[in-house]
Every structure is written in C-alpha cells, then in structure tokens.
Amino acid sequence: MQSHLVKVIVAASFAAIAGSAQAASGCVKGGAAGAVGGHLMGHHGVAGAAVGCAVGHHHEKKQAKKQQQAADAQQARENQAANNNTANATTTTTTSQPGMQAAQNTQNTK
C-alpha cells in the first residue's frame, strides 16, 4: 500500500514540475505508461514513471511544434490569398474607349 502511495506522489510531482497543461498531459500519460511498464518489468515502477514522463513530455512538445507550424503555414496561405485578391482588384482598370488612352499619352508627353 505504501509503495502505491509513493508512486502516486512521484507521478503527481512530475505533473506539477512539467509546467504547462500540455506538458503536464504528456508527462502524466507517459509517466502512467512508464510506471505500468516498469512494474511489469520487475517492480521498477518509479523509474519507469520518471522515464515515461520525460518521453511523454518530449512527444507532446514535438506534437505542439508540428501543430504550430501547420497553423503558421495555413495563416501564410490565407495572407497570400488575401494579398493576391487585393492586388488583382486594384490593377484591373479599363477604359471605355480604346483610342482614349493613346490620346491621353500623347497629351502627357508634350
């Protein structure tokens, strides 16, 4: 019973140390999996929890980075599309009379 209490306290302390909610999530998930694995491999639950916490934290950090890069790429595509639409709207001016443009150009050169 006392060893289970120690495991819970260790897992909770890893979760508290992790910092952000996402990092804590990775630590708790990895720590739980590591504790089970360590326990099954010869009663090394605490060591498994520590390693699992580190691995889980690393995995969550990689996932967050991928999601941020995808969001940044999506925002860049949206900005590019908006810029293209604005550029196309401002450059499309036409004259109603084809000869009018040539007459204006000759007046400007005098």
Tab-separated table of C-alpha atoms in Angstrom:
chain	number	residue	atom	x	y	z
A	1	MET	CA	0.000	0.000	0.000
A	2	GLN	CA	2.783	2.377	0.884
A	3	SER	CA	4.603	1.769	-2.414
A	4	HIS	CA	1.445	2.720	-4.326
A	5	LEU	CA	1.265	5.957	-2.377
A	6	VAL	CA	4.888	6.703	-3.262
A	7	LYS	CA	4.149	6.073	-6.942
A	8	VAL	CA	1.169	8.413	-6.875
A	9	ILE	CA	3.182	11.126	-5.144
A	10	VAL	CA	6.038	10.778	-7.646
A	11	ALA	CA	3.654	10.912	-10.601
A	12	ALA	CA	1.901	13.976	-9.165
A	13	SER	CA	5.212	15.744	-8.598
A	14	PHE	CA	6.247	15.097	-12.206
A	15	ALA	CA	2.956	16.563	-13.346
A	16	ALA	CA	3.495	19.643	-11.184
A	17	ILE	CA	7.064	20.148	-12.411
A	18	ALA	CA	6.095	19.939	-16.080
A	19	GLY	CA	4.645	23.472	-16.160
A	20	SER	CA	2.044	23.957	-18.863
A	21	ALA	CA	-1.140	21.943	-19.217
A	22	GLN	CA	0.045	20.351	-22.442
A	23	ALA	CA	3.401	19.393	-20.965
A	24	ALA	CA	1.681	18.027	-17.862
A	25	SER	CA	-0.594	15.980	-20.083
A	26	GLY	CA	2.398	14.397	-21.806
A	27	CYS	CA	4.141	13.798	-18.508
A	28	VAL	CA	1.116	12.216	-16.858
A	29	LYS	CA	0.326	9.981	-19.822
A	30	GLY	CA	3.945	8.934	-20.296
A	31	GLY	CA	4.501	8.546	-16.573
A	32	ALA	CA	1.485	6.287	-16.204
A	33	ALA	CA	2.546	4.127	-19.140
A	34	GLY	CA	6.135	4.037	-17.888
A	35	ALA	CA	5.031	3.101	-14.384
A	36	VAL	CA	2.996	0.184	-15.672
A	37	GLY	CA	5.815	-0.935	-17.949
A	38	GLY	CA	8.390	-0.613	-15.190
A	39	HIS	CA	6.211	-2.519	-12.770
A	40	LEU	CA	5.750	-5.352	-15.241
A	41	MET	CA	9.471	-5.484	-15.988
A	42	GLY	CA	10.473	-6.201	-12.412
A	43	HIS	CA	8.945	-3.743	-9.964
A	44	HIS	CA	10.665	-0.656	-11.346
A	45	GLY	CA	7.517	1.462	-11.489
A	46	VAL	CA	9.089	4.657	-10.149
A	47	ALA	CA	11.973	4.548	-12.624
A	48	GLY	CA	9.517	3.738	-15.411
A	49	ALA	CA	7.340	6.684	-14.392
A	50	ALA	CA	10.324	9.045	-14.493
A	51	VAL	CA	11.427	7.900	-17.929
A	52	GLY	CA	7.851	7.803	-19.186
A	53	CYS	CA	7.306	11.369	-18.009
A	54	ALA	CA	10.368	12.577	-19.899
A	55	VAL	CA	9.400	10.710	-23.057
A	56	GLY	CA	5.789	11.862	-22.837
A	57	HIS	CA	6.864	15.478	-22.342
A	58	HIS	CA	9.168	15.260	-25.367
A	59	HIS	CA	6.434	13.716	-27.534
A	60	GLU	CA	3.874	16.377	-26.566
A	61	LYS	CA	6.418	19.114	-27.292
A	62	LYS	CA	7.057	17.702	-30.788
A	63	GLN	CA	3.321	17.467	-31.454
A	64	ALA	CA	2.788	21.077	-30.331
A	65	LYS	CA	5.584	22.241	-32.619
A	66	LYS	CA	4.044	20.414	-35.607
A	67	GLN	CA	0.639	21.916	-34.887
A	68	GLN	CA	2.118	25.411	-34.598
A	69	GLN	CA	3.967	25.031	-37.898
A	70	ALA	CA	0.783	23.832	-39.602
A	71	ALA	CA	-1.152	26.783	-38.197
A	72	ASP	CA	1.562	29.211	-39.321
A	73	ALA	CA	1.580	27.713	-42.825
A	74	GLN	CA	-2.211	27.965	-43.039
A	75	GLN	CA	-2.089	31.605	-41.921
A	76	ALA	CA	0.606	32.363	-44.510
A	77	ARG	CA	-1.520	30.781	-47.266
A	78	GLU	CA	-4.549	32.826	-46.182
A	79	ASN	CA	-2.491	36.032	-46.109
A	80	GLN	CA	-1.058	35.287	-49.558
A	81	ALA	CA	-4.535	34.655	-50.978
A	82	ALA	CA	-5.821	37.894	-49.445
A	83	ASN	CA	-2.871	39.827	-50.881
A	84	ASN	CA	-3.436	38.329	-54.327
A	85	ASN	CA	-7.118	39.238	-54.252
A	86	THR	CA	-6.312	42.815	-53.227
A	87	ALA	CA	-3.641	43.168	-55.925
A	88	ASN	CA	-5.968	41.841	-58.612
A	89	ALA	CA	-8.756	44.216	-57.579
A	90	THR	CA	-6.551	47.329	-57.778
A	91	THR	CA	-4.791	46.568	-61.077
A	92	THR	CA	-7.856	45.849	-63.194
A	93	THR	CA	-8.808	49.248	-64.601
A	94	THR	CA	-10.164	49.576	-68.110
A	95	THR	CA	-11.062	52.470	-70.380
A	96	SER	CA	-14.331	52.599	-72.207
A	97	GLN	CA	-12.774	53.925	-75.428
A	98	PRO	CA	-9.673	52.232	-76.862
A	99	GLY	CA	-8.342	55.397	-78.544
A	100	MET	CA	-8.750	57.453	-75.391
A	101	GLN	CA	-5.634	56.000	-73.733
A	102	ALA	CA	-3.432	56.836	-76.729
A	103	ALA	CA	-4.750	60.399	-76.837
A	104	GLN	CA	-4.027	60.889	-73.165
A	105	ASN	CA	-0.483	59.545	-73.556
A	106	THR	CA	0.300	61.994	-76.391
A	107	GLN	CA	-1.007	64.933	-74.349
A	108	ASN	CA	1.168	63.977	-71.371
A	109	THR	CA	4.339	63.873	-73.460
A	110	LYS	CA	4.008	67.455	-74.785
